[in-house]
Amino acid sequence: MAATDLSNFGITGARESPSRILTIELIQDPELGGFTARLPNIPAYGEGETEQEANDDLKGAIHGYIEIFGLADALTQDSHPALRTIELDLVELAGESFFGSEARWPHVAQRIRSPL
């Protein structure tokens, strides 16, 4: 890793480049196709027809964020969120707000109650 003086960015005492491996969230759109990529804690998003296009677009969005808010801000926003898998019953959570309107959406209600 190349040595870099970060004092111009308000970062003192650091000599290494702040390059690191980051975890991004990649969301596929099953209806429209394509992908959205985002980095937790930084309001920057990338979109593309492929994962690679979404990742490349996200890099551009992060670059724009850094231009506006600065590298020091981006580095303080970067975190390593704890990821957990939990089980949720979305139909149960929807409750009456969904099934109360079942008359308007009977085909959707039937599909949820009787999965393919």
PDB file of N, CA, C and O in Angstrom, residues 3 8 10 12 14 48 55 57 60 66 79 81 91 94 103 105-106 110 113:
ATOM      1  N   ALA A   3       2.357   4.917   0.609  1.00  0.00           N
ATOM      2  CA  ALA A   3       2.275   5.897   1.688  1.00  0.00           C
ATOM      3  C   ALA A   3       1.617   7.162   1.151  1.00  0.00           C
ATOM      4  O   ALA A   3       1.916   7.613   0.060  1.00  0.00           O
ATOM      5  N   ASN A   8      -3.868  16.981   4.397  1.00  0.00           N
ATOM      6  CA  ASN A   8      -4.698  17.911   3.626  1.00  0.00           C
ATOM      7  C   ASN A   8      -6.184  17.613   3.772  1.00  0.00           C
ATOM      8  O   ASN A   8      -7.031  18.434   3.456  1.00  0.00           O
ATOM      9  N   GLY A  10      -7.532  16.719   6.682  1.00  0.00           N
ATOM     10  CA  GLY A  10      -7.872  16.827   8.089  1.00  0.00           C
ATOM     11  C   GLY A  10      -7.567  15.567   8.869  1.00  0.00           C
ATOM     12  O   GLY A  10      -8.027  15.386   9.981  1.00  0.00           O
ATOM     13  N   THR A  12      -4.593  13.503  10.504  1.00  0.00           N
ATOM     14  CA  THR A  12      -3.197  13.592  10.893  1.00  0.00           C
ATOM     15  C   THR A  12      -2.732  12.272  11.486  1.00  0.00           C
ATOM     16  O   THR A  12      -3.528  11.511  12.025  1.00  0.00           O
ATOM     17  N   ALA A  14      -1.812   9.671   9.989  1.00  0.00           N
ATOM     18  CA  ALA A  14      -2.002   8.516   9.107  1.00  0.00           C
ATOM     19  C   ALA A  14      -1.064   8.651   7.918  1.00  0.00           C
ATOM     20  O   ALA A  14      -0.968   9.694   7.310  1.00  0.00           O
ATOM     21  N   GLY A  48     -27.147  -0.418 -12.088  1.00  0.00           N
ATOM     22  CA  GLY A  48     -26.686  -0.938 -13.358  1.00  0.00           C
ATOM     23  C   GLY A  48     -27.430  -2.194 -13.741  1.00  0.00           C
ATOM     24  O   GLY A  48     -28.089  -2.821 -12.913  1.00  0.00           O
ATOM     25  N   ASN A  55     -21.662  -1.710  -9.263  1.00  0.00           N
ATOM     26  CA  ASN A  55     -20.465  -1.440  -8.454  1.00  0.00           C
ATOM     27  C   ASN A  55     -19.691  -0.250  -9.008  1.00  0.00           C
ATOM     28  O   ASN A  55     -19.244   0.616  -8.255  1.00  0.00           O
ATOM     29  N   ASP A  57     -20.873   2.202 -10.840  1.00  0.00           N
ATOM     30  CA  ASP A  57     -21.674   3.400 -10.612  1.00  0.00           C
ATOM     31  C   ASP A  57     -21.570   3.843  -9.150  1.00  0.00           C
ATOM     32  O   ASP A  57     -21.513   5.039  -8.852  1.00  0.00           O
ATOM     33  N   GLY A  60     -18.459   5.798  -8.537  1.00  0.00           N
ATOM     34  CA  GLY A  60     -18.631   7.188  -8.962  1.00  0.00           C
ATOM     35  C   GLY A  60     -19.431   7.992  -7.954  1.00  0.00           C
ATOM     36  O   GLY A  60     -19.129   9.158  -7.689  1.00  0.00           O
ATOM     37  N   ILE A  66     -17.352  12.148  -1.632  1.00  0.00           N
ATOM     38  CA  ILE A  66     -16.063  12.626  -1.096  1.00  0.00           C
ATOM     39  C   ILE A  66     -15.762  14.036  -1.594  1.00  0.00           C
ATOM     40  O   ILE A  66     -15.267  14.870  -0.829  1.00  0.00           O
ATOM     41  N   SER A  79     -18.168   2.211   8.387  1.00  0.00           N
ATOM     42  CA  SER A  79     -18.191   1.358   9.566  1.00  0.00           C
ATOM     43  C   SER A  79     -18.307  -0.084   9.110  1.00  0.00           C
ATOM     44  O   SER A  79     -18.476  -0.365   7.937  1.00  0.00           O
ATOM     45  N   PRO A  81     -20.743  -2.694   9.829  1.00  0.00           N
ATOM     46  CA  PRO A  81     -21.978  -3.053  10.525  1.00  0.00           C
ATOM     47  C   PRO A  81     -22.039  -4.538  10.842  1.00  0.00           C
ATOM     48  O   PRO A  81     -21.510  -5.361  10.109  1.00  0.00           O
ATOM     49  N   VAL A  91     -46.204 -11.680   6.128  1.00  0.00           N
ATOM     50  CA  VAL A  91     -47.669 -11.696   6.064  1.00  0.00           C
ATOM     51  C   VAL A  91     -48.251 -11.350   7.431  1.00  0.00           C
ATOM     52  O   VAL A  91     -49.173 -10.554   7.557  1.00  0.00           O
ATOM     53  N   ALA A  94     -47.801  -7.687   8.123  1.00  0.00           N
ATOM     54  CA  ALA A  94     -48.717  -6.860   7.337  1.00  0.00           C
ATOM     55  C   ALA A  94     -50.085  -6.814   7.990  1.00  0.00           C
ATOM     56  O   ALA A  94     -50.755  -5.783   7.986  1.00  0.00           O
ATOM     57  N   ALA A 103     -59.955  -7.719  -0.664  1.00  0.00           N
ATOM     58  CA  ALA A 103     -60.951  -7.663  -1.728  1.00  0.00           C
ATOM     59  C   ALA A 103     -60.384  -6.987  -2.975  1.00  0.00           C
ATOM     60  O   ALA A 103     -60.745  -7.331  -4.094  1.00  0.00           O
ATOM     61  N   TRP A 105     -57.108  -7.059  -3.782  1.00  0.00           N
ATOM     62  CA  TRP A 105     -55.937  -7.794  -4.249  1.00  0.00           C
ATOM     63  C   TRP A 105     -56.087  -9.296  -4.006  1.00  0.00           C
ATOM     64  O   TRP A 105     -55.201  -9.922  -3.463  1.00  0.00           O
ATOM     65  N   PRO A 106     -57.193  -9.917  -4.399  1.00  0.00           N
ATOM     66  CA  PRO A 106     -57.397 -11.327  -4.063  1.00  0.00           C
ATOM     67  C   PRO A 106     -56.336 -12.247  -4.658  1.00  0.00           C
ATOM     68  O   PRO A 106     -55.939 -13.231  -4.025  1.00  0.00           O
ATOM     69  N   GLN A 110     -54.090 -14.739  -2.387  1.00  0.00           N
ATOM     70  CA  GLN A 110     -54.106 -16.179  -2.647  1.00  0.00           C
ATOM     71  C   GLN A 110     -52.695 -16.697  -2.884  1.00  0.00           C
ATOM     72  O   GLN A 110     -52.315 -17.757  -2.404  1.00  0.00           O
ATOM     73  N   ARG A 113     -50.803 -16.884   0.441  1.00  0.00           N
ATOM     74  CA  ARG A 113     -51.303 -17.961   1.307  1.00  0.00           C
ATOM     75  C   ARG A 113     -50.997 -19.340   0.740  1.00  0.00           C
ATOM     76  O   ARG A 113     -50.864 -20.292   1.468  1.00  0.00           O
TER      77      ARG A 113
END
